Structure formats: C-alpha cells, structure tokens
XYZ file of C-alpha atoms in Angstrom:
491
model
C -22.794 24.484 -28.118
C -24.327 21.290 -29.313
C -25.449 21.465 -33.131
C -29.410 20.791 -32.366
C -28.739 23.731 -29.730
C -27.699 26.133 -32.584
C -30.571 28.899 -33.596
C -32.141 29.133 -36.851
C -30.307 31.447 -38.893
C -27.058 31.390 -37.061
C -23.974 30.119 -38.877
C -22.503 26.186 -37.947
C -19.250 25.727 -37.874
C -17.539 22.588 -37.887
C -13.906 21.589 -37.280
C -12.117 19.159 -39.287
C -10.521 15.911 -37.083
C -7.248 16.763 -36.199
C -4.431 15.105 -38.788
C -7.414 15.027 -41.141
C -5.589 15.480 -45.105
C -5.829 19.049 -46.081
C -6.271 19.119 -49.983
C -5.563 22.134 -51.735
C -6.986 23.244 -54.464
C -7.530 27.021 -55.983
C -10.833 29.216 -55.316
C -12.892 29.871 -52.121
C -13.286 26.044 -51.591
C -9.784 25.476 -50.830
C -9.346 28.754 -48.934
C -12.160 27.521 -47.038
C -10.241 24.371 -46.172
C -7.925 25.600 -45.480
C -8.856 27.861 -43.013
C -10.799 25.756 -41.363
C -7.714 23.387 -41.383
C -5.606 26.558 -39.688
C -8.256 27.258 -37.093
C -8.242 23.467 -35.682
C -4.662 23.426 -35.382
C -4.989 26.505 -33.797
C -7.152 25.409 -31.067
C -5.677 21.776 -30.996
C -2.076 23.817 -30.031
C -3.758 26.639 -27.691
C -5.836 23.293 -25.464
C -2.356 21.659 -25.483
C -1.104 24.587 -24.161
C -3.885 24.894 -21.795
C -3.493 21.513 -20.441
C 0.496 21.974 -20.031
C -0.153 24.946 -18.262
C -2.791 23.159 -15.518
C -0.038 20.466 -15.223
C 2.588 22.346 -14.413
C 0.321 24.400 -11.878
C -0.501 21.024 -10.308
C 2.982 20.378 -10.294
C 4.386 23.550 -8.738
C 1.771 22.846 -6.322
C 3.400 20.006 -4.686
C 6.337 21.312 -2.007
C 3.665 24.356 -1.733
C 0.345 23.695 -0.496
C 0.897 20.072 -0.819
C 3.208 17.829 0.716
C 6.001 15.921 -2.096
C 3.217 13.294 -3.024
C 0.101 15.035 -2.926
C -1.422 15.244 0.944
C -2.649 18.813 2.303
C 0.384 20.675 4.026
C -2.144 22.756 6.042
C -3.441 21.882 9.649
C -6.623 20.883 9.971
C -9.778 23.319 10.488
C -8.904 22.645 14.632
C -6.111 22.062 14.809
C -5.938 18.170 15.896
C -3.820 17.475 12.660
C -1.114 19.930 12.496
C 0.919 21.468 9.365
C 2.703 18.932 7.533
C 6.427 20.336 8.262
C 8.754 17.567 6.730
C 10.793 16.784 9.507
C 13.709 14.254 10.240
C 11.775 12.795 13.693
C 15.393 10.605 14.274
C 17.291 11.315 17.175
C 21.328 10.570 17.142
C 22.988 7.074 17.915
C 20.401 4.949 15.739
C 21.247 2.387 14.192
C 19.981 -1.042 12.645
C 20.635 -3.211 16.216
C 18.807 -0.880 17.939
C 15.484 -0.770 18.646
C 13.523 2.264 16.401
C 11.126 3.524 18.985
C 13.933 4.136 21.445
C 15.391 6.988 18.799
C 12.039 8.411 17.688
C 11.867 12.302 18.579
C 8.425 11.765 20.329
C 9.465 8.845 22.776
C 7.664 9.018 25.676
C 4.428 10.767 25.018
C 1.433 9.843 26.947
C -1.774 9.269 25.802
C -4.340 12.018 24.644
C -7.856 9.799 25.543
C -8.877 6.473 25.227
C -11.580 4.476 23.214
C -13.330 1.433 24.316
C -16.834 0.245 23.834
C -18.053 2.880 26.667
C -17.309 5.598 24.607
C -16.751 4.554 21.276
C -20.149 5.760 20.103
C -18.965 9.478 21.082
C -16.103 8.926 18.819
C -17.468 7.620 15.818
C -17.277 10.028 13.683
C -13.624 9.835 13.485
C -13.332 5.874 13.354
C -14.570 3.754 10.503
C -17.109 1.130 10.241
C -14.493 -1.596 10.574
C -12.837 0.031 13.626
C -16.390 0.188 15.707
C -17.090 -3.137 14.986
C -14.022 -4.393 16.127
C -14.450 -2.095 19.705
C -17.765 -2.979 20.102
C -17.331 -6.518 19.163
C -14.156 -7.394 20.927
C -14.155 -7.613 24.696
C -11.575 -5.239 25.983
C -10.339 -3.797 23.193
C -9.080 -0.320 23.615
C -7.415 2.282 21.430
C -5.210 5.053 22.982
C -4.822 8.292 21.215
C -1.747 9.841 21.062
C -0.571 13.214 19.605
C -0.258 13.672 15.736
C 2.765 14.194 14.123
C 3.083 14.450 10.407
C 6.324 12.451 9.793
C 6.122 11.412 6.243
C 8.217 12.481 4.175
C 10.370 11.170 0.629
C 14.046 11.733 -0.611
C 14.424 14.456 -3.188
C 14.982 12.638 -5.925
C 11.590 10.683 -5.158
C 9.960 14.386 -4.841
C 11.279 15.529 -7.967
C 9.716 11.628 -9.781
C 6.627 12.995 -8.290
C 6.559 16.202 -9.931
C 7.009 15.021 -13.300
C 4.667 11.730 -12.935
C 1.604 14.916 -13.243
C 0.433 14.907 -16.689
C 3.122 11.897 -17.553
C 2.026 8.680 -15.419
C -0.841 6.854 -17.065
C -3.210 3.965 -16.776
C -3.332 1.482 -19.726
C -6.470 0.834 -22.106
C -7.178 -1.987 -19.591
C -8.373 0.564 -16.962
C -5.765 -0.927 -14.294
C -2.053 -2.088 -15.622
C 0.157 1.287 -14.733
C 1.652 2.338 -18.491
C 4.182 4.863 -17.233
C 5.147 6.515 -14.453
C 8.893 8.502 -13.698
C 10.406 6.113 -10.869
C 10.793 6.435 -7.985
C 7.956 8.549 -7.551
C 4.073 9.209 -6.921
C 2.346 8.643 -10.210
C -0.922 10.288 -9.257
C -0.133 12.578 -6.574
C -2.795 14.780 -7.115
C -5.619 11.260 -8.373
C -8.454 11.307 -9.906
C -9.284 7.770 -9.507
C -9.526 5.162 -7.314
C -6.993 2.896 -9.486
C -4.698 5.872 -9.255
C -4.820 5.892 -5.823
C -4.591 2.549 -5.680
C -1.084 2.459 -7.724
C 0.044 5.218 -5.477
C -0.244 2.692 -2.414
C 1.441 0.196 -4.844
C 4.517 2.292 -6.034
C 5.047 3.904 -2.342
C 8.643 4.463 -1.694
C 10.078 1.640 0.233
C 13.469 2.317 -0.177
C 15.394 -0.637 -2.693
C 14.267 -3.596 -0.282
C 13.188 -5.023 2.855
C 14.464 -7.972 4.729
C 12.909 -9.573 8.420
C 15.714 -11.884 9.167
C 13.631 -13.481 11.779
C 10.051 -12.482 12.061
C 6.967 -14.001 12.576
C 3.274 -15.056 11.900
C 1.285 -15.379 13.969
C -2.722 -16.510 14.674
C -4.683 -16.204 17.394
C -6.404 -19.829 18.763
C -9.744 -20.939 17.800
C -12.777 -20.311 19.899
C -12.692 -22.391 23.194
C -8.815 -23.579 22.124
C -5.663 -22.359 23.193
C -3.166 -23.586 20.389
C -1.548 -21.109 18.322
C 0.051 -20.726 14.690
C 3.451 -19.671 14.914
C 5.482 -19.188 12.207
C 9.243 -17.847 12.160
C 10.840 -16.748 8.580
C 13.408 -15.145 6.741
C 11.981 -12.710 4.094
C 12.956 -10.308 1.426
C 11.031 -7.662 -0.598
C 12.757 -6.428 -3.387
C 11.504 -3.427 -5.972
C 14.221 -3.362 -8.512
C 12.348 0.136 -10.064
C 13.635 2.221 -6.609
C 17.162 2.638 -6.936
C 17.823 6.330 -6.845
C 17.721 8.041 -9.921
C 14.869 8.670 -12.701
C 13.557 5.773 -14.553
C 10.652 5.754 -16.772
C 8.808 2.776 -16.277
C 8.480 2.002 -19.849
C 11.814 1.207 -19.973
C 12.096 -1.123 -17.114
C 11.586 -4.731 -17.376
C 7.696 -4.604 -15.833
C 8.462 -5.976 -12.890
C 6.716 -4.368 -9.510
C 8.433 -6.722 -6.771
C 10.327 -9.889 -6.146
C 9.824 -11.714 -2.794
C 11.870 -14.755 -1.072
C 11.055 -16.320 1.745
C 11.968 -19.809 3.883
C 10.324 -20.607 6.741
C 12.097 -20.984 9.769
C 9.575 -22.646 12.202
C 7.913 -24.808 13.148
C 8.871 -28.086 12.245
C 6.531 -28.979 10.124
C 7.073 -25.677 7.677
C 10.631 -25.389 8.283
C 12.814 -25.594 5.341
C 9.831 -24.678 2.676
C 10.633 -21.880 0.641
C 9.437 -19.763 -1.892
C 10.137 -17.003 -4.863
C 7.287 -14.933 -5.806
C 7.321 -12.686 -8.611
C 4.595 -9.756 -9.255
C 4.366 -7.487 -12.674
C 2.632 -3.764 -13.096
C 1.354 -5.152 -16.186
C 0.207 -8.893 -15.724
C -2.589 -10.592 -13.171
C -1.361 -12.887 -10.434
C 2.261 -13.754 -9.740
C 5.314 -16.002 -11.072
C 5.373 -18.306 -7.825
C 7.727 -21.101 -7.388
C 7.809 -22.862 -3.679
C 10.482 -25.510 -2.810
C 8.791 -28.484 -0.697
C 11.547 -30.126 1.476
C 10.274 -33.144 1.746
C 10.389 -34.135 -2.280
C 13.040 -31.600 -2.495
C 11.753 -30.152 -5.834
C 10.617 -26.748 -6.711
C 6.949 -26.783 -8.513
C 5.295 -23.349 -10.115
C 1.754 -22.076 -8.214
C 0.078 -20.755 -11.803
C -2.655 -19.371 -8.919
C -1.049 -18.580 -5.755
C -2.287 -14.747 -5.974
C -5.288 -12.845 -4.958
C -7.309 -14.777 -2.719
C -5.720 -17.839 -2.427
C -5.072 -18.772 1.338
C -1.581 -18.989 2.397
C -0.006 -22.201 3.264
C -0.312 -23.156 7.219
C -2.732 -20.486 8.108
C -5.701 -22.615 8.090
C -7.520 -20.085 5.595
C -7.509 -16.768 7.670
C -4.661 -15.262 5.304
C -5.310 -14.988 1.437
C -2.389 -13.816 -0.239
C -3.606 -9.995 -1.327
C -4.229 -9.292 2.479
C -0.984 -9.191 2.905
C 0.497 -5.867 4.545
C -2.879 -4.668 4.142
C -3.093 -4.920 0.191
C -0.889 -6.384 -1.822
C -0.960 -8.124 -5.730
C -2.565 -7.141 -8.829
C -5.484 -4.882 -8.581
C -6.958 -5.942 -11.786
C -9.707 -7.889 -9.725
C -12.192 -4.569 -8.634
C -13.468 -1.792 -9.393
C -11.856 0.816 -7.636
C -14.222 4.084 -6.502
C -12.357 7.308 -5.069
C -14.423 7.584 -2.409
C -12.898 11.322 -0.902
C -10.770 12.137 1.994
C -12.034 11.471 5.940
C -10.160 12.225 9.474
C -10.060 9.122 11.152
C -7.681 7.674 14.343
C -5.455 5.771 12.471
C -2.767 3.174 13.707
C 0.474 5.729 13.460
C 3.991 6.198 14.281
C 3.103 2.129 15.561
C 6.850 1.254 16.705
C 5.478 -0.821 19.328
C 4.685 -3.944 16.507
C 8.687 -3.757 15.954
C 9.533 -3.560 19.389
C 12.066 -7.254 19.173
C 13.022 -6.792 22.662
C 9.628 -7.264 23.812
C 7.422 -10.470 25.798
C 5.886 -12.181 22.476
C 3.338 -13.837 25.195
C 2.644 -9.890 27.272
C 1.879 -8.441 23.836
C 0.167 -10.997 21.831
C -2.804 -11.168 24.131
C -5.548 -14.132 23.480
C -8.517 -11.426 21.536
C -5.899 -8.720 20.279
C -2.456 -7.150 20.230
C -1.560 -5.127 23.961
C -2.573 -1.588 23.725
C 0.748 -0.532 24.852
C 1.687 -1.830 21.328
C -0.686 0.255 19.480
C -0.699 3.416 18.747
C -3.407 5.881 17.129
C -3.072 9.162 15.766
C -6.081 11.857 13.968
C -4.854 11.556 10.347
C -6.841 12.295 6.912
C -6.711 9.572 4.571
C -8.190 8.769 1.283
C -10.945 6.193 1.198
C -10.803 3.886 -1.967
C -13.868 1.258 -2.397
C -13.145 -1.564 -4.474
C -16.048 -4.024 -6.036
C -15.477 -7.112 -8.083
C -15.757 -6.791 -10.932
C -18.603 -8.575 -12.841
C -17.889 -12.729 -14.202
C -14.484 -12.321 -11.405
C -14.145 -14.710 -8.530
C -12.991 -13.252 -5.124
C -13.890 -14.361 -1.400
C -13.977 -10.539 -0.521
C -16.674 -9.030 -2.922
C -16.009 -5.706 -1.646
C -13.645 -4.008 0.621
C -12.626 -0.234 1.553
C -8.997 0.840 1.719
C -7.627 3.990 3.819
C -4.333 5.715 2.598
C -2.370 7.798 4.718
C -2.535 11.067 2.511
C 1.541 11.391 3.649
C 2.677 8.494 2.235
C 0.190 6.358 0.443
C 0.553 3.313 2.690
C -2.494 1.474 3.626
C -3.541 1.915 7.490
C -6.449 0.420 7.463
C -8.969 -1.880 5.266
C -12.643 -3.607 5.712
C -13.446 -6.645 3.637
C -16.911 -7.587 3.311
C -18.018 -11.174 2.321
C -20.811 -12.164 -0.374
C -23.851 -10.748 1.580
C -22.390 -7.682 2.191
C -21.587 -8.231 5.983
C -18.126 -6.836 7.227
C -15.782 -9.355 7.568
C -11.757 -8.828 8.073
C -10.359 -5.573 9.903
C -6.985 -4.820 8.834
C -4.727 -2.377 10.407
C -1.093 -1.482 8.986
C 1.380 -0.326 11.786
C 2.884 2.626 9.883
C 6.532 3.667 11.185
C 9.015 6.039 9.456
C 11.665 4.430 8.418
C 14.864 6.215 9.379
C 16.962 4.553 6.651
C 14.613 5.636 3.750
C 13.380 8.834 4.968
C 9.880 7.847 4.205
C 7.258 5.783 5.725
C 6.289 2.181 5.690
C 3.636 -0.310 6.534
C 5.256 -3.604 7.281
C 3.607 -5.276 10.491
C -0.295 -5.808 9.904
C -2.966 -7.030 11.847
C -5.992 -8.590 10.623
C -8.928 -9.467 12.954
C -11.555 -11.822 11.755
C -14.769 -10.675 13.378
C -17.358 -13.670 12.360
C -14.565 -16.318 13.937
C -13.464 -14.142 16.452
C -9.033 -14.451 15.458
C -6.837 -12.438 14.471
C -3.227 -12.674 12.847
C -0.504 -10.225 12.765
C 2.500 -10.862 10.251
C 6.096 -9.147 9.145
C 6.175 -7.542 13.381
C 8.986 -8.980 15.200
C 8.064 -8.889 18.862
C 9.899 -10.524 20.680
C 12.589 -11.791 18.103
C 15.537 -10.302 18.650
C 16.388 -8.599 15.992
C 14.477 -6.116 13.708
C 13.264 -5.334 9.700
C 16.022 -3.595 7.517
C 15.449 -1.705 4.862
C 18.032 -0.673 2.409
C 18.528 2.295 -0.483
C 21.566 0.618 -2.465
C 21.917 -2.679 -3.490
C 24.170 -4.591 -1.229
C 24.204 -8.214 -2.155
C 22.801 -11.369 -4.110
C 19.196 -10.908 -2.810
C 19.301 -7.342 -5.054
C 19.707 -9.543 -8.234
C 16.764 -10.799 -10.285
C 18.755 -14.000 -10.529
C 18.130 -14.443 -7.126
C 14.541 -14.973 -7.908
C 14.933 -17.702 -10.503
C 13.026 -21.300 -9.670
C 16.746 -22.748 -10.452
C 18.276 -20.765 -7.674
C 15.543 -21.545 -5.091
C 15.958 -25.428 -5.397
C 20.092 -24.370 -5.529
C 20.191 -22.238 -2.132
C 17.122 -24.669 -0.137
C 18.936 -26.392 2.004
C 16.218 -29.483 3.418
C-alpha cells in the first residue's frame, strides 16, 4: 500500500534500506530498531527465497513443457506444428563428402500446397509483411509447403548451460552488452526482452566453428542487365566460448566470434583477405583486411553495422549478414510475442554442392525446388534506432525459430518507413552438432528488384563443416592476429 493510500488512524510502517547500520542502544528505541532491522531481513531473505524458488520452477520447466532452450514442446492448437520430440532426423552412412539432404530422415517428401501471388492473400495470416511483398512483388515467385518437423535440438551439456543461465545470465547497465551467461548455453531461454532474445540468436549453439572451403556470393544483375557478382571464398567462423564444458562468461576473454576469410574469385578480389574480430561487450569489430596489390594489412576502425561490404556494389552491409549479425548496441529491441508463420525450414536445398549453380540461381529468385517452407512459431523482435545513432535500416523485424534461436527471417525498413530488404535464413540441422544452424541467406531487395544469397554452396563441390573440438590452427586466437594475416596471404 502506498503511504498517501494509508487511512487516518491506521499505523505506518516503514522498513529500513537493506544493509542500513543498525545502532543499538538500551530502551524501547533500540528494541524498536531493532526489530524493525529483524523484520527487513526477514522479508529481504523470504523474497530471495521467493525469487529462487520461481527460478528454479522456470528451470525445471525446460526438458518439460519446454524444449532445452525455451520453445513450447506441445503441438499446436491443430495440429499443423506437431510436439517437439527431440529427435536425431540423420540416417546412417553420412558423412562430411556427402551431400546432407541425401541422409535427412524426411528425404523425399512432397509438397503440402503452394503459395504464389494467386493465393497468397488466402494465406496471409501465416506469412509476414516481408514475405507478401516479396510474392506479390516478384513475378513468379512461389513457396512450397512442406510438412513440419521439429528437428532442433542441443547437446546435453548445452541443455544443462541453459538451465542454469535462468536467474544467472544478465544484461549489463548499458541495456545491451551480455554480463554473464553459463556457456554454451541459452541465456534467456524463457526472455523477457527483446535484447534477450536478441543474445539468444547471438549465443545459438553452432558447434566450436564453421568453415565453407569454397562457397560463394552471389548477386542477382541489375534491372535490364545480365552481369552477375560472383564471388568464391574460403571462410571460417570461430566462437572460442563453445567448446564443451561450462564456462561462465565472465571469465572468458569477451570475445563472441573470430572470422577469416580470402577471397577466391574473381580476379579482381582474389587474394584479398580479412580477420574480423567481434566482442559481447564492445560496438563494432577489430577488422584487419590484407589488400594484395600493396601487400599490407590496414585496420577498418568502421567496417561493422551498416557498412557495405567490399564488391557488392552496396546491396550487403555487414550486420545483414546470415540474417543478423554484429553488435546489437545500435536499436532498440521490442519483444514483440510469438506468431505461426511458413518459415524457410529443414532448407538443405541452399547446400545442395552437387547442384546446376545456373538451374537454381534463377534471374528474380532462388528455384523453388531449393526452398523449402515449413508452419513454425517464432518470436518476433522489432528493433528501432536508437535516438542521435546512424543506421541505413531505421527499423527492422527479426523472426527466431523458437527451437533454436536462429534467425529465419527479417524485414528492414528504410528512413520513411517503407519495407525494404527481405531476408530469409535457410535453417538445416546440422548432423555434426546436433543442433540447428542458419548459414546460407538470401536477401531480396524489393525497391531495386536483386537479390543476393551468401555462405550456400550450390554448385561447388564441396560443402560447410562444422566442428565440436578444436582441430587445427584456425581454432587459435593467434590465428586472428593482423601479423598472421599479412604472414599466411599469399598475393
């Protein structure tokens, strides 16, 4: 009861601040005190108790009627989205030269319906406003619908992170650097938030790295052209946090990722190279590229947020990458809720390296028979920029798979407020983790009328590997070093 709310006559009482000095002294003053002292300790201890008993009912609920990091284990009200069940979907005889979809339990399955711009009204409920847009806008463009299956899942140890990250992961006095967190793991499995849910995406288990020994980039032609960007590379991600174990983050070094890449093609990229190094606790990046042609390595002090990447003639900035990636320290972040939409899912076909580059990459967007779609509920997260911040993308909309945290989808809207970029992460599970990943993305550029699509390898030959252990020099922060860039660049 507020004090002005108290009636006339009835006794106030007021509580001392906790760790206030208790002085004692003889008589009914000091008794007083220290009563009063008693009584607030009392209640400090019995809300502390209160609040480690919701915790650990939040956590017990995870494995129950949640999944390991948070989504709902139950079907949904008709069924469409079944009971989250946890399987292994690999069948026998995988392995890293093969090609994924060909070992996936549910090879094969046909098509539930379709949706194109003659129907797409009578599915709108369950599409975004990103995804309409791009159906109605886009001549041709059709999404099949396939079966759901729920095949997200994390390694124990990563469940057992997750449990203890309720009521221990927090967000810094900033209102967006991650303070703590038990790792690997969910830190907000069950969020409040939209930066939680942002940092969930973030710290996602990936396994210990990723490496696309020869993929590619690749952007559509301009309106009334024909002439593609095509760009091969070698890349590594590495998250030195996600070796197996328990790690509080507070006593790691800070750092979320390392990345290396050299281009392989074309000619006129081949050669440059790059070392890009992102924090949980600082903006923007520690970026060194190696230009061939001086053959020096020079720091980028801004190569982060939406800064275009190099040879893309501006239709990449750098935190569109794999949906969203970088520093989130640049929005506002709103929780919007949860929504059932057809989501790109279970998308082997953008990893399909035995594939026609030229049958799949098609002039307005990527071959249906490479897409796939599945009923899925996923958080919505709204970020705005924040107030006095620069960013060519004043607001955009992020979708999480409620499995996994990975980001299937995203709208970007420009400065007067008209949507913009559709970006659509191909979501596989990876059978070397025993979790789920968004590598490939596709982003579609409505105004301009291209798209790209980056980290697939159609038609390359060989596929993305992800590893658990560390097996070599790239697992080494050393690695990462501006000194070692300019030593292992070879132009």
């Amino acid at each position: 009861m507020h004090r002005s709310d108290v009636p006339l006559g009835e006794k106030q009482t007021r509580f001392m601040p906790l760790g206030a000095p208790l002085v004692l002294r003889g008589g009914a003053v000091g008794a007083c005190r220290r009563t009063a002292h008693l009584a607030h300790l009392a209640l400090a201890m019995a809300l502390s108790f209160a609040g480690s008993a919701v915790h650990a009912a939040d956590a017990a609920s995870l494995g129950g009627p949640l999944t390991p990091v948070g989504g709902e284990r139950a079907a949904n009200a008709d069924g469409n989205i079944p009971a989250w069940s946890g399987e292994n979907p690999v069948l026998p005889g995988w392995d890293a030269k093969k090609l994924r979809g060909e070992f996936w339990k549910y090879k094969g399955e046909k098509p539930k319906f379709s949706i194109d711009a003659s129907n797409v009204d009578q599915h709108a409920e369950r599409l975004s406003p990103g995804q309409i847009a791009l159906i109605k806008q886009v001549q041709g463009y059709r999404a099949d619908v396939y079966p759901t299956h729920r095949s997200c899942g994390v390694p124990d140890f990563v469940a057992e992170n997750t449990k203890k990250n309720v009521g221990f992961a927090k967000i810094a006095e900033d209102g967006w650097t991650l303070k703590e967190a038990m790792l690997p793991g969910t830190p907000f499995p069950i969020p409040s938030s939209g930066i939680e849910a942002i940092w969930n995406q973030k710290m996602r288990y990936r396994g210990l790295s990723a490496t696309w020994p020869n993929a590619t980039a690749n952007v559509s032609p301009r309106r009334g052209g024909d002439e593609w960007i095509t760009a091969g590379y070698d890349e590594t991600m590495f998250w030195p946090w996600a070796a197996e174990g328990a790690t509080k983050l507070s006593e790691t070094n800070s750092i979320y990722s390392h990345v290396y890449f050299t281009f392989l093609s074309p000619v006129a990229l081949a050669g440059q190279a790059a070392s890009i190094t992102d924090y949980v606790n600082q903006p923007g990046t520690e970026s060194y590229l190696y230009f061939p042609g001086q053959r020096r390595v020079r720091r980028l002090p801004s190569y982060a947020y939406d800064s275009p990447t190099l040879g893309f003639e501006n239709q990449y900035a750098l935190d569109e990458t794999q949906v969203f990636m970088g520093a989130p320290d640049r929005f506002d972040w709103k929780l919007v809720g949860k929504k059932e939409i057809y989501v790109p899912y279970n998308s082997f076909g953008a990893y399909d390296f035995k594939a026609k580059a030229d049958e799949v990459l098609l002039r307005d967007f990527i071959a249906p028979s490479h897409r796939r779609y599945e009923l899925h509920r996923v958080w919505v997260v709204e970020g705005t920029v924040k107030d006095g911040v620069r960013h060519t993308s004043p607001k955009r909309v992020l979708y999480l798979d409620e499995d996994s945290w990975n980001a299937v989808l995203a709208e970007d809207y420009d400065a007067q407020g008209n949507l913009w970029k559709v970006r659509e992460g191909y979501l596989i599970p990876v059978f070397e983790t025993g979790s789920c990943d968004v590598a490939a993305f596709s982003q579609y550029n409505l105004p301009e009328g291209r798209y790209l699509i980056d980290f697939h390898t159609i038609g390359t030959g060989v596929g993305p590997q992800w590893t658990v252990e560390a097996t070599g020099p790239r697992h080494r922060g050393s690695f990462y070093r501006a000194e070692n860039l300019r030593a292992i660049s070879d132009r």
